[in-house]
PDB file of C-alpha atoms in Angstrom:
ATOM      1  CA  UNK A   1      21.218  15.369  12.135  1.00 43.00           C
ATOM      2  CA  UNK A   2      19.325  12.554  12.030  1.00 45.00           C
ATOM      3  CA  UNK A   3      16.621  14.694  14.089  1.00 44.00           C
ATOM      4  CA  UNK A   4      16.513  16.879  11.084  1.00 55.00           C
ATOM      5  CA  UNK A   5      16.253  13.781   8.440  1.00 56.00           C
ATOM      6  CA  UNK A   6      12.253  13.633   7.126  1.00 57.00           C
ATOM      7  CA  UNK A   7      11.636  10.303   5.957  1.00 63.00           C
ATOM      8  CA  UNK A   8       8.374   9.170   4.598  1.00 79.00           C
ATOM      9  CA  UNK A   9       8.712   5.972   2.770  1.00 93.00           C
ATOM     10  CA  UNK A  10       6.664   5.929  -0.604  1.00 95.00           C
ATOM     11  CA  UNK A  11       4.235   2.729  -1.405  1.00 97.00           C
ATOM     12  CA  UNK A  12       5.268   1.137   1.529  1.00 97.00           C
ATOM     13  CA  UNK A  13       2.914  -1.269   1.811  1.00 97.00           C
ATOM     14  CA  UNK A  14       2.640  -2.575  -1.425  1.00 98.00           C
ATOM     15  CA  UNK A  15       6.964  -3.129  -1.466  1.00 98.00           C
ATOM     16  CA  UNK A  16       6.201  -5.057   1.424  1.00 98.00           C
ATOM     17  CA  UNK A  17       3.568  -7.243  -0.133  1.00 98.00           C
ATOM     18  CA  UNK A  18       5.608  -7.706  -3.503  1.00 98.00           C
ATOM     19  CA  UNK A  19       8.854  -8.681  -1.421  1.00 97.00           C
ATOM     20  CA  UNK A  20       6.646 -10.935   0.579  1.00 96.00           C
ATOM     21  CA  UNK A  21       3.497 -12.048  -0.381  1.00 93.00           C
ATOM     22  CA  UNK A  22       3.176 -15.182  -1.867  1.00 85.00           C
ATOM     23  CA  UNK A  23       6.787 -16.132  -2.241  1.00 79.00           C
ATOM     24  CA  UNK A  24       7.469 -19.642  -4.565  1.00 66.00           C
ATOM     25  CA  UNK A  25      10.292 -19.960  -2.594  1.00 60.00           C
ATOM     26  CA  UNK A  26      11.616 -19.744   0.722  1.00 63.00           C
ATOM     27  CA  UNK A  27      15.079 -19.926   1.699  1.00 62.00           C
ATOM     28  CA  UNK A  28      16.783 -21.893   4.243  1.00 68.00           C
ATOM     29  CA  UNK A  29      17.588 -19.795   7.336  1.00 76.00           C
ATOM     30  CA  UNK A  30      16.781 -15.822   7.597  1.00 90.00           C
ATOM     31  CA  UNK A  31      15.587 -13.492   5.032  1.00 95.00           C
ATOM     32  CA  UNK A  32      17.883 -11.855   3.465  1.00 97.00           C
ATOM     33  CA  UNK A  33      16.728  -8.137   1.977  1.00 98.00           C
ATOM     34  CA  UNK A  34      18.945  -5.518   0.389  1.00 98.00           C
ATOM     35  CA  UNK A  35      17.713  -1.800   1.057  1.00 98.00           C
ATOM     36  CA  UNK A  36      19.552  -0.219  -1.875  1.00 98.00           C
ATOM     37  CA  UNK A  37      18.462   3.177  -1.209  1.00 97.00           C
ATOM     38  CA  UNK A  38      18.714   2.993   2.659  1.00 96.00           C
ATOM     39  CA  UNK A  39      17.574   7.098   2.914  1.00 93.00           C
ATOM     40  CA  UNK A  40      16.503   7.827   6.220  1.00 92.00           C
ATOM     41  CA  UNK A  41      15.893   3.938   6.929  1.00 96.00           C
ATOM     42  CA  UNK A  42      11.517   4.610   6.787  1.00 95.00           C
ATOM     43  CA  UNK A  43      11.746   1.063   4.308  1.00 97.00           C
ATOM     44  CA  UNK A  44      13.913  -0.700   5.886  1.00 98.00           C
ATOM     45  CA  UNK A  45      12.519  -0.997   9.081  1.00 98.00           C
ATOM     46  CA  UNK A  46       9.146  -1.791   8.014  1.00 98.00           C
ATOM     47  CA  UNK A  47      11.500  -4.443   6.800  1.00 98.00           C
ATOM     48  CA  UNK A  48      13.222  -5.497   9.201  1.00 98.00           C
ATOM     49  CA  UNK A  49       9.947  -5.587  11.680  1.00 98.00           C
ATOM     50  CA  UNK A  50       8.415  -8.355   8.840  1.00 96.00           C
ATOM     51  CA  UNK A  51      11.267 -10.280   9.279  1.00 96.00           C
ATOM     52  CA  UNK A  52      11.029 -10.625  12.799  1.00 96.00           C
ATOM     53  CA  UNK A  53      12.616 -12.164  14.518  1.00 95.00           C
ATOM     54  CA  UNK A  54      15.909 -12.688  12.765  1.00 96.00           C
ATOM     55  CA  UNK A  55      15.389 -11.611   8.825  1.00 97.00           C
ATOM     56  CA  UNK A  56      18.558  -9.086   7.872  1.00 97.00           C
ATOM     57  CA  UNK A  57      19.326  -6.275   6.483  1.00 98.00           C
ATOM     58  CA  UNK A  58      22.202  -4.592   4.178  1.00 98.00           C
ATOM     59  CA  UNK A  59      20.869  -0.955   3.746  1.00 98.00           C
ATOM     60  CA  UNK A  60      23.922   0.674   1.388  1.00 98.00           C
ATOM     61  CA  UNK A  61      23.414   4.545   0.695  1.00 96.00           C
ATOM     62  CA  UNK A  62      26.417   6.714  -0.263  1.00 94.00           C
ATOM     63  CA  UNK A  63      24.741  10.230   1.797  1.00 92.00           C
ATOM     64  CA  UNK A  64      26.316  10.350   4.834  1.00 92.00           C
ATOM     65  CA  UNK A  65      23.002  12.610   6.568  1.00 90.00           C
ATOM     66  CA  UNK A  66      20.704   9.719   5.436  1.00 91.00           C
ATOM     67  CA  UNK A  67      23.259   6.635   6.958  1.00 95.00           C
ATOM     68  CA  UNK A  68      23.630   8.654   9.958  1.00 95.00           C
ATOM     69  CA  UNK A  69      19.367   9.333  10.157  1.00 94.00           C
ATOM     70  CA  UNK A  70      19.462   5.534   9.313  1.00 96.00           C
ATOM     71  CA  UNK A  71      21.864   3.863  11.882  1.00 97.00           C
ATOM     72  CA  UNK A  72      19.702   5.562  14.683  1.00 97.00           C
ATOM     73  CA  UNK A  73      17.009   4.382  13.815  1.00 97.00           C
ATOM     74  CA  UNK A  74      17.710   1.069  12.919  1.00 98.00           C
ATOM     75  CA  UNK A  75      19.427   0.937  16.212  1.00 98.00           C
ATOM     76  CA  UNK A  76      17.104  -1.791  18.049  1.00 98.00           C
ATOM     77  CA  UNK A  77      17.686  -3.777  15.550  1.00 98.00           C
ATOM     78  CA  UNK A  78      21.553  -4.499  16.662  1.00 97.00           C
ATOM     79  CA  UNK A  79      22.824  -6.615  14.845  1.00 96.00           C
ATOM     80  CA  UNK A  80      20.309  -7.275  11.798  1.00 98.00           C
ATOM     81  CA  UNK A  81      20.844  -4.324  10.347  1.00 98.00           C
ATOM     82  CA  UNK A  82      23.958  -4.378   8.648  1.00 98.00           C
ATOM     83  CA  UNK A  83      24.385  -0.378   7.072  1.00 98.00           C
ATOM     84  CA  UNK A  84      27.370   0.133   5.125  1.00 98.00           C
ATOM     85  CA  UNK A  85      28.443   2.748   3.091  1.00 97.00           C
ATOM     86  CA  UNK A  86      28.022   2.609  -0.290  1.00 97.00           C
ATOM     87  CA  UNK A  87      26.190   2.771  -3.729  1.00 96.00           C
ATOM     88  CA  UNK A  88      23.528  -0.094  -4.907  1.00 97.00           C
ATOM     89  CA  UNK A  89      25.473  -0.410  -8.327  1.00 97.00           C
ATOM     90  CA  UNK A  90      28.215  -2.051  -6.522  1.00 97.00           C
ATOM     91  CA  UNK A  91      25.489  -4.655  -4.687  1.00 97.00           C
ATOM     92  CA  UNK A  92      27.972  -7.083  -5.636  1.00 97.00           C
ATOM     93  CA  UNK A  93      30.632  -5.361  -4.268  1.00 97.00           C
ATOM     94  CA  UNK A  94      29.153  -5.349  -0.649  1.00 98.00           C
ATOM     95  CA  UNK A  95      27.620  -8.899  -0.336  1.00 98.00           C
ATOM     96  CA  UNK A  96      31.138  -9.850  -0.896  1.00 97.00           C
ATOM     97  CA  UNK A  97      32.619  -8.131   1.692  1.00 97.00           C
ATOM     98  CA  UNK A  98      29.766  -9.014   4.015  1.00 97.00           C
ATOM     99  CA  UNK A  99      29.957 -13.062   3.107  1.00 96.00           C
ATOM    100  CA  UNK A 100      26.701 -13.099   1.564  1.00 97.00           C
ATOM    101  CA  UNK A 101      26.014 -15.430  -1.621  1.00 95.00           C
ATOM    102  CA  UNK A 102      22.502 -14.651  -2.163  1.00 95.00           C
ATOM    103  CA  UNK A 103      19.321 -12.865  -0.664  1.00 97.00           C
ATOM    104  CA  UNK A 104      16.146 -13.241  -0.490  1.00 97.00           C
ATOM    105  CA  UNK A 105      14.968  -9.081  -1.568  1.00 98.00           C
ATOM    106  CA  UNK A 106      15.769  -6.080  -3.143  1.00 98.00           C
ATOM    107  CA  UNK A 107      14.214  -3.360  -2.484  1.00 98.00           C
ATOM    108  CA  UNK A 108      15.058   0.317  -4.868  1.00 98.00           C
ATOM    109  CA  UNK A 109      13.735   3.449  -3.906  1.00 97.00           C
ATOM    110  CA  UNK A 110      15.134   5.740  -6.562  1.00 95.00           C
ATOM    111  CA  UNK A 111      15.540   9.754  -6.758  1.00 82.00           C
ATOM    112  CA  UNK A 112      16.092  12.351  -4.657  1.00 76.00           C
ATOM    113  CA  UNK A 113      15.421  11.900  -0.969  1.00 66.00           C
ATOM    114  CA  UNK A 114      13.159  15.218   0.844  1.00 63.00           C
ATOM    115  CA  UNK A 115      16.018  16.169   3.276  1.00 63.00           C
ATOM    116  CA  UNK A 116      18.419  16.589   0.296  1.00 64.00           C
ATOM    117  CA  UNK A 117      15.762  18.304  -1.670  1.00 61.00           C
ATOM    118  CA  UNK A 118      14.734  20.371   1.651  1.00 60.00           C
ATOM    119  CA  UNK A 119      18.079  21.366   1.759  1.00 64.00           C
ATOM    120  CA  UNK A 120      19.452  24.369   0.772  1.00 60.00           C
ATOM    121  CA  UNK A 121      23.281  23.503   1.086  1.00 64.00           C
ATOM    122  CA  UNK A 122      22.995  19.854  -1.189  1.00 69.00           C
ATOM    123  CA  UNK A 123      22.042  22.072  -4.201  1.00 57.00           C
ATOM    124  CA  UNK A 124      18.714  20.071  -5.018  1.00 66.00           C
ATOM    125  CA  UNK A 125      16.747  23.175  -4.795  1.00 65.00           C
ATOM    126  CA  UNK A 126      15.682  25.156  -7.016  1.00 67.00           C
ATOM    127  CA  UNK A 127      12.678  27.606  -5.335  1.00 63.00           C
ATOM    128  CA  UNK A 128      12.896  31.250  -5.162  1.00 61.00           C
ATOM    129  CA  UNK A 129      13.444  31.624  -1.066  1.00 63.00           C
ATOM    130  CA  UNK A 130      16.465  30.368  -1.193  1.00 75.00           C
ATOM    131  CA  UNK A 131      17.568  30.053  -4.481  1.00 82.00           C
ATOM    132  CA  UNK A 132      20.763  32.890  -3.939  1.00 86.00           C
ATOM    133  CA  UNK A 133      22.131  30.808  -1.817  1.00 81.00           C
ATOM    134  CA  UNK A 134      21.785  27.542  -3.059  1.00 88.00           C
ATOM    135  CA  UNK A 135      25.033  26.187  -4.649  1.00 91.00           C
ATOM    136  CA  UNK A 136      24.680  23.768  -7.622  1.00 93.00           C
ATOM    137  CA  UNK A 137      26.116  20.948  -6.085  1.00 92.00           C
ATOM    138  CA  UNK A 138      23.597  18.409  -6.707  1.00 91.00           C
ATOM    139  CA  UNK A 139      26.196  15.269  -5.878  1.00 92.00           C
ATOM    140  CA  UNK A 140      23.768  12.147  -3.716  1.00 89.00           C
ATOM    141  CA  UNK A 141      27.922  11.669  -2.115  1.00 89.00           C
ATOM    142  CA  UNK A 142      29.087  15.028  -1.947  1.00 85.00           C
ATOM    143  CA  UNK A 143      32.856  14.058  -1.657  1.00 87.00           C
ATOM    144  CA  UNK A 144      32.981  12.344  -4.912  1.00 88.00           C
ATOM    145  CA  UNK A 145      32.854  13.860  -8.427  1.00 91.00           C
ATOM    146  CA  UNK A 146      31.945  16.700  -9.870  1.00 93.00           C
ATOM    147  CA  UNK A 147      29.502  19.424  -9.324  1.00 95.00           C
ATOM    148  CA  UNK A 148      26.252  20.454 -11.142  1.00 95.00           C
ATOM    149  CA  UNK A 149      28.110  24.143 -11.349  1.00 96.00           C
ATOM    150  CA  UNK A 150      31.924  22.716 -12.875  1.00 96.00           C
ATOM    151  CA  UNK A 151      29.581  20.463 -15.373  1.00 97.00           C
ATOM    152  CA  UNK A 152      28.029  23.410 -16.049  1.00 97.00           C
ATOM    153  CA  UNK A 153      31.431  25.202 -16.076  1.00 97.00           C
ATOM    154  CA  UNK A 154      32.997  23.160 -18.621  1.00 96.00           C
ATOM    155  CA  UNK A 155      30.972  20.297 -20.680  1.00 97.00           C
ATOM    156  CA  UNK A 156      30.553  21.591 -24.531  1.00 97.00           C
ATOM    157  CA  UNK A 157      27.390  23.117 -25.607  1.00 97.00           C
ATOM    158  CA  UNK A 158      26.241  19.688 -27.823  1.00 98.00           C
ATOM    159  CA  UNK A 159      27.322  17.411 -24.392  1.00 98.00           C
ATOM    160  CA  UNK A 160      25.197  20.299 -22.196  1.00 98.00           C
ATOM    161  CA  UNK A 161      22.251  20.283 -25.294  1.00 98.00           C
ATOM    162  CA  UNK A 162      22.645  16.031 -24.931  1.00 97.00           C
ATOM    163  CA  UNK A 163      21.764  16.703 -21.173  1.00 97.00           C
ATOM    164  CA  UNK A 164      19.248  18.400 -21.195  1.00 96.00           C
ATOM    165  CA  UNK A 165      17.642  17.064 -24.124  1.00 95.00           C
ATOM    166  CA  UNK A 166      18.058  13.273 -23.118  1.00 96.00           C
ATOM    167  CA  UNK A 167      18.491  13.371 -19.229  1.00 95.00           C
ATOM    168  CA  UNK A 168      15.798  15.973 -18.983  1.00 92.00           C
ATOM    169  CA  UNK A 169      13.141  15.803 -22.099  1.00 90.00           C
ATOM    170  CA  UNK A 170      13.120  19.296 -22.078  1.00 91.00           C
ATOM    171  CA  UNK A 171      11.577  21.138 -24.919  1.00 90.00           C
ATOM    172  CA  UNK A 172      14.327  23.994 -26.032  1.00 93.00           C
ATOM    173  CA  UNK A 173      17.334  22.317 -25.139  1.00 96.00           C
ATOM    174  CA  UNK A 174      19.603  23.241 -27.860  1.00 96.00           C
ATOM    175  CA  UNK A 175      18.683  26.795 -26.765  1.00 96.00           C
ATOM    176  CA  UNK A 176      19.822  26.552 -23.543  1.00 97.00           C
ATOM    177  CA  UNK A 177      22.895  25.101 -23.614  1.00 97.00           C
ATOM    178  CA  UNK A 178      23.767  27.919 -26.060  1.00 97.00           C
ATOM    179  CA  UNK A 179      22.303  30.316 -23.866  1.00 97.00           C
ATOM    180  CA  UNK A 180      24.815  28.974 -20.733  1.00 97.00           C
ATOM    181  CA  UNK A 181      27.682  28.241 -22.980  1.00 97.00           C
ATOM    182  CA  UNK A 182      27.286  32.265 -24.006  1.00 96.00           C
ATOM    183  CA  UNK A 183      27.181  33.301 -20.069  1.00 94.00           C
ATOM    184  CA  UNK A 184      29.571  31.339 -18.857  1.00 93.00           C
ATOM    185  CA  UNK A 185      33.052  33.011 -18.901  1.00 86.00           C
ATOM    186  CA  UNK A 186      31.601  36.347 -17.761  1.00 88.00           C
ATOM    187  CA  UNK A 187      29.542  34.975 -15.060  1.00 89.00           C
ATOM    188  CA  UNK A 188      30.035  31.242 -13.518  1.00 92.00           C
ATOM    189  CA  UNK A 189      27.517  29.414 -12.406  1.00 94.00           C
ATOM    190  CA  UNK A 190      27.524  28.915  -8.899  1.00 93.00           C
ATOM    191  CA  UNK A 191      24.430  29.451  -7.442  1.00 92.00           C
ATOM    192  CA  UNK A 192      20.633  28.283  -8.068  1.00 91.00           C
ATOM    193  CA  UNK A 193      19.183  31.999  -8.895  1.00 92.00           C
ATOM    194  CA  UNK A 194      21.988  31.789 -11.695  1.00 94.00           C
ATOM    195  CA  UNK A 195      20.764  28.965 -13.492  1.00 94.00           C
ATOM    196  CA  UNK A 196      17.147  30.373 -13.293  1.00 92.00           C
ATOM    197  CA  UNK A 197      17.690  33.495 -14.417  1.00 93.00           C
ATOM    198  CA  UNK A 198      19.365  32.066 -17.954  1.00 95.00           C
ATOM    199  CA  UNK A 199      16.384  29.408 -17.782  1.00 93.00           C
ATOM    200  CA  UNK A 200      13.520  32.476 -17.414  1.00 91.00           C
ATOM    201  CA  UNK A 201      15.623  34.639 -20.636  1.00 93.00           C
ATOM    202  CA  UNK A 202      15.863  31.663 -22.689  1.00 94.00           C
ATOM    203  CA  UNK A 203      11.545  30.497 -21.847  1.00 90.00           C
ATOM    204  CA  UNK A 204      12.785  26.741 -21.688  1.00 88.00           C
ATOM    205  CA  UNK A 205      10.150  24.182 -20.123  1.00 74.00           C
ATOM    206  CA  UNK A 206       7.470  26.711 -20.732  1.00 69.00           C
ATOM    207  CA  UNK A 207       3.466  25.896 -20.590  1.00 61.00           C
ATOM    208  CA  UNK A 208       4.402  23.063 -18.204  1.00 61.00           C
ATOM    209  CA  UNK A 209       2.023  21.993 -15.346  1.00 62.00           C
ATOM    210  CA  UNK A 210       4.861  23.067 -12.853  1.00 68.00           C
ATOM    211  CA  UNK A 211       8.276  25.086 -12.552  1.00 76.00           C
ATOM    212  CA  UNK A 212       9.940  25.090 -15.976  1.00 76.00           C
ATOM    213  CA  UNK A 213      13.386  24.913 -14.239  1.00 87.00           C
ATOM    214  CA  UNK A 214      12.199  21.172 -13.037  1.00 87.00           C
ATOM    215  CA  UNK A 215      13.705  19.369 -16.027  1.00 90.00           C
ATOM    216  CA  UNK A 216      16.259  21.601 -16.137  1.00 93.00           C
ATOM    217  CA  UNK A 217      17.923  20.221 -12.772  1.00 91.00           C
ATOM    218  CA  UNK A 218      16.661  16.767 -12.998  1.00 91.00           C
ATOM    219  CA  UNK A 219      18.709  16.450 -16.412  1.00 95.00           C
ATOM    220  CA  UNK A 220      21.732  17.709 -14.423  1.00 95.00           C
ATOM    221  CA  UNK A 221      20.959  15.857 -10.902  1.00 94.00           C
ATOM    222  CA  UNK A 222      20.561  12.371 -13.319  1.00 95.00           C
ATOM    223  CA  UNK A 223      24.639  13.960 -14.912  1.00 97.00           C
ATOM    224  CA  UNK A 224      26.256  14.063 -11.670  1.00 96.00           C
ATOM    225  CA  UNK A 225      25.143  11.164 -10.302  1.00 94.00           C
ATOM    226  CA  UNK A 226      25.165   9.055 -13.396  1.00 96.00           C
ATOM    227  CA  UNK A 227      21.368   7.890 -12.230  1.00 96.00           C
ATOM    228  CA  UNK A 228      20.789   6.014 -15.241  1.00 97.00           C
ATOM    229  CA  UNK A 229      24.422   4.417 -15.410  1.00 97.00           C
ATOM    230  CA  UNK A 230      24.015   2.851 -11.868  1.00 97.00           C
ATOM    231  CA  UNK A 231      20.500   2.042 -11.963  1.00 98.00           C
ATOM    232  CA  UNK A 232      21.381  -0.548 -15.012  1.00 98.00           C
ATOM    233  CA  UNK A 233      24.697  -1.598 -12.941  1.00 98.00           C
ATOM    234  CA  UNK A 234      22.575  -1.894  -9.979  1.00 98.00           C
ATOM    235  CA  UNK A 235      19.104  -3.963 -11.591  1.00 98.00           C
ATOM    236  CA  UNK A 236      21.591  -6.358 -13.300  1.00 97.00           C
ATOM    237  CA  UNK A 237      23.593  -6.779 -10.046  1.00 98.00           C
ATOM    238  CA  UNK A 238      20.586  -7.795  -7.519  1.00 98.00           C
ATOM    239  CA  UNK A 239      19.488 -10.498  -9.928  1.00 98.00           C
ATOM    240  CA  UNK A 240      22.398 -11.727 -10.100  1.00 97.00           C
ATOM    241  CA  UNK A 241      22.101 -12.042  -6.133  1.00 98.00           C
ATOM    242  CA  UNK A 242      18.834 -12.785  -6.423  1.00 97.00           C
ATOM    243  CA  UNK A 243      18.136 -16.632  -4.739  1.00 96.00           C
ATOM    244  CA  UNK A 244      15.670 -18.430  -7.104  1.00 95.00           C
ATOM    245  CA  UNK A 245      11.910 -17.334  -5.571  1.00 95.00           C
ATOM    246  CA  UNK A 246      13.858 -13.692  -4.295  1.00 96.00           C
ATOM    247  CA  UNK A 247      11.791 -11.191  -4.768  1.00 97.00           C
ATOM    248  CA  UNK A 248      13.404  -7.185  -6.527  1.00 98.00           C
ATOM    249  CA  UNK A 249      11.137  -4.318  -6.427  1.00 98.00           C
ATOM    250  CA  UNK A 250      11.544  -0.664  -7.954  1.00 98.00           C
ATOM    251  CA  UNK A 251      10.591   2.355  -7.490  1.00 98.00           C
ATOM    252  CA  UNK A 252      11.251   5.244  -9.844  1.00 97.00           C
ATOM    253  CA  UNK A 253       9.819   8.998  -9.942  1.00 94.00           C
ATOM    254  CA  UNK A 254      10.320   9.456 -13.472  1.00 92.00           C
ATOM    255  CA  UNK A 255       9.923   8.261 -17.066  1.00 93.00           C
ATOM    256  CA  UNK A 256      13.488   7.769 -17.851  1.00 95.00           C
ATOM    257  CA  UNK A 257      13.899   5.470 -14.657  1.00 96.00           C
ATOM    258  CA  UNK A 258      10.617   3.746 -15.445  1.00 97.00           C
ATOM    259  CA  UNK A 259      11.498   2.828 -18.923  1.00 97.00           C
ATOM    260  CA  UNK A 260      15.119   1.316 -17.662  1.00 98.00           C
ATOM    261  CA  UNK A 261      13.523  -0.623 -15.120  1.00 98.00           C
ATOM    262  CA  UNK A 262      11.074  -1.824 -17.436  1.00 98.00           C
ATOM    263  CA  UNK A 263      12.753  -2.653 -20.143  1.00 97.00           C
ATOM    264  CA  UNK A 264      15.210  -3.965 -17.555  1.00 97.00           C
ATOM    265  CA  UNK A 265      12.796  -6.612 -16.288  1.00 98.00           C
ATOM    266  CA  UNK A 266      11.252  -8.068 -19.353  1.00 96.00           C
ATOM    267  CA  UNK A 267      14.612  -8.760 -20.946  1.00 95.00           C
ATOM    268  CA  UNK A 268      15.248 -10.505 -18.294  1.00 97.00           C
ATOM    269  CA  UNK A 269      12.009 -12.511 -18.233  1.00 96.00           C
ATOM    270  CA  UNK A 270      12.511 -13.483 -21.958  1.00 92.00           C
ATOM    271  CA  UNK A 271      16.536 -14.377 -21.344  1.00 82.00           C
ATOM    272  CA  UNK A 272      17.125 -15.482 -25.337  1.00 77.00           C
ATOM    273  CA  UNK A 273      18.290 -12.395 -27.261  1.00 71.00           C
ATOM    274  CA  UNK A 274      18.453 -14.299 -30.461  1.00 73.00           C
ATOM    275  CA  UNK A 275      16.751 -12.711 -33.459  1.00 74.00           C
ATOM    276  CA  UNK A 276      13.691 -14.636 -34.013  1.00 73.00           C
ATOM    277  CA  UNK A 277      14.961 -16.260 -37.373  1.00 76.00           C
ATOM    278  CA  UNK A 278      17.525 -17.855 -35.799  1.00 69.00           C
ATOM    279  CA  UNK A 279      15.783 -21.350 -34.841  1.00 72.00           C
ATOM    280  CA  UNK A 280      18.137 -22.261 -31.864  1.00 68.00           C
ATOM    281  CA  UNK A 281      19.701 -20.028 -29.570  1.00 73.00           C
ATOM    282  CA  UNK A 282      23.012 -19.245 -29.952  1.00 69.00           C
ATOM    283  CA  UNK A 283      23.039 -15.834 -27.793  1.00 71.00           C
ATOM    284  CA  UNK A 284      22.949 -18.646 -24.463  1.00 67.00           C
ATOM    285  CA  UNK A 285      21.185 -15.903 -22.185  1.00 73.00           C
ATOM    286  CA  UNK A 286      18.945 -17.947 -19.836  1.00 84.00           C
ATOM    287  CA  UNK A 287      15.865 -16.060 -18.062  1.00 92.00           C
ATOM    288  CA  UNK A 288      16.242 -15.297 -15.012  1.00 96.00           C
ATOM    289  CA  UNK A 289      12.874 -13.673 -13.756  1.00 97.00           C
ATOM    290  CA  UNK A 290       9.301 -13.549 -13.771  1.00 97.00           C
ATOM    291  CA  UNK A 291       7.361 -10.025 -13.563  1.00 98.00           C
ATOM    292  CA  UNK A 292       5.015 -10.008 -11.354  1.00 97.00           C
ATOM    293  CA  UNK A 293       4.063  -6.199 -12.188  1.00 98.00           C
ATOM    294  CA  UNK A 294       3.018  -6.061 -15.768  1.00 93.00           C
ATOM    295  CA  UNK A 295       2.069  -2.581 -14.859  1.00 96.00           C
ATOM    296  CA  UNK A 296       3.561  -0.398 -13.201  1.00 97.00           C
ATOM    297  CA  UNK A 297       1.803   0.255  -9.968  1.00 98.00           C
ATOM    298  CA  UNK A 298       0.906   3.880  -8.335  1.00 97.00           C
ATOM    299  CA  UNK A 299       0.005   5.414  -4.732  1.00 97.00           C
ATOM    300  CA  UNK A 300      -3.213   5.932  -4.151  1.00 96.00           C
ATOM    301  CA  UNK A 301      -5.186   9.229  -3.458  1.00 96.00           C
ATOM    302  CA  UNK A 302      -4.796   8.816  -0.120  1.00 96.00           C
ATOM    303  CA  UNK A 303      -0.627   8.895  -0.189  1.00 96.00           C
ATOM    304  CA  UNK A 304      -0.525  11.510  -2.445  1.00 94.00           C
ATOM    305  CA  UNK A 305      -2.607  14.109  -0.360  1.00 94.00           C
ATOM    306  CA  UNK A 306      -0.223  12.917   2.432  1.00 93.00           C
ATOM    307  CA  UNK A 307       3.112  13.120   0.213  1.00 91.00           C
ATOM    308  CA  UNK A 308       2.606  14.858  -2.636  1.00 89.00           C
ATOM    309  CA  UNK A 309       6.022  14.041  -3.810  1.00 84.00           C
ATOM    310  CA  UNK A 310       4.758  10.400  -4.066  1.00 91.00           C
ATOM    311  CA  UNK A 311       3.074  11.464  -6.965  1.00 92.00           C
ATOM    312  CA  UNK A 312       5.409  10.542  -9.714  1.00 93.00           C
ATOM    313  CA  UNK A 313       6.384   7.049  -8.348  1.00 96.00           C
ATOM    314  CA  UNK A 314       5.556   3.326  -9.954  1.00 98.00           C
ATOM    315  CA  UNK A 315       6.571   0.442  -8.238  1.00 98.00           C
ATOM    316  CA  UNK A 316       8.065  -2.304 -11.089  1.00 98.00           C
ATOM    317  CA  UNK A 317       8.434  -5.734  -9.242  1.00 98.00           C
ATOM    318  CA  UNK A 318       9.644  -9.436 -10.175  1.00 98.00           C
ATOM    319  CA  UNK A 319      10.740 -13.116  -9.076  1.00 97.00           C
ATOM    320  CA  UNK A 320      13.662 -14.420  -9.494  1.00 97.00           C
ATOM    321  CA  UNK A 321      13.579 -18.240 -11.487  1.00 95.00           C
ATOM    322  CA  UNK A 322      15.184 -21.556 -10.376  1.00 85.00           C
ATOM    323  CA  UNK A 323      17.160 -23.080 -13.063  1.00 65.00           C
ATOM    324  CA  UNK A 324      14.920 -25.612 -14.088  1.00 60.00           C
ATOM    325  CA  UNK A 325      11.709 -23.326 -14.181  1.00 58.00           C
ATOM    326  CA  UNK A 326      13.791 -20.893 -16.614  1.00 52.00           C
ATOM    327  CA  UNK A 327      15.313 -24.164 -19.014  1.00 51.00           C
TER     328      UNK A 327
END
């Protein structure tokens, strides 16, 4: 299984640079870094090599196939690699269980891995070559929650419209939602081909450079996995876990994720949320971050040529400030 897991870490050199270069502070003892989206372990391996000889990597993922692949890849690092089956949204609980009271870096590489996209049985793929046999699943963790097929079968027309409009930013969201509701009783949506037929018939998503179904499947995947809710929870947990001088690096692949990351980092840098007309802070929110990337870092042309799936990646980074600086 591990040998089948293709994993090309995106923006690897840039992620390592923001995690480690020019750090304002160094913690006593070994560096502790969390890879909250372990995948096949590409970023994690580079982090362990960079923090040798005694740095610790805590790697999280909910995909069993990814965990098997990462365990094989990181086995040479022994106990320096601590692999945990968990979502990064509960990073605080994982660190408590591992008896770690603070970390020096957190990396989140969001989205779907190449292996998940390429494995028809996972349901993320909608290519015509396998659409008839691709189940509408889309769960990152196949053991938890409802599948995309279940969502399409049970959600109201308004809920489906909101999903496609807000999570897919899809023109024609209402038209597609209406068509799905009208058809699902007579013909349940079980495979990618079932959904593709309705997308083609309604004509939504036309005029885009890429397949019109891209935004439809993106919206369903985000809804099924509550990806935006997990991101908000994970960002807050990551910032809380960082020691002063520790770095947070996040790689996003679509505008919804990137917008949340940008806004969260800016809020944590600002601290106080009181209205301007209030002369003295009453919210009590302290500044916790210093943003390191005023604009997102994007892949080079060479990386995009070598790995086309990296083309939409956007990296943002920030550093935890200490109490004295925040004051």
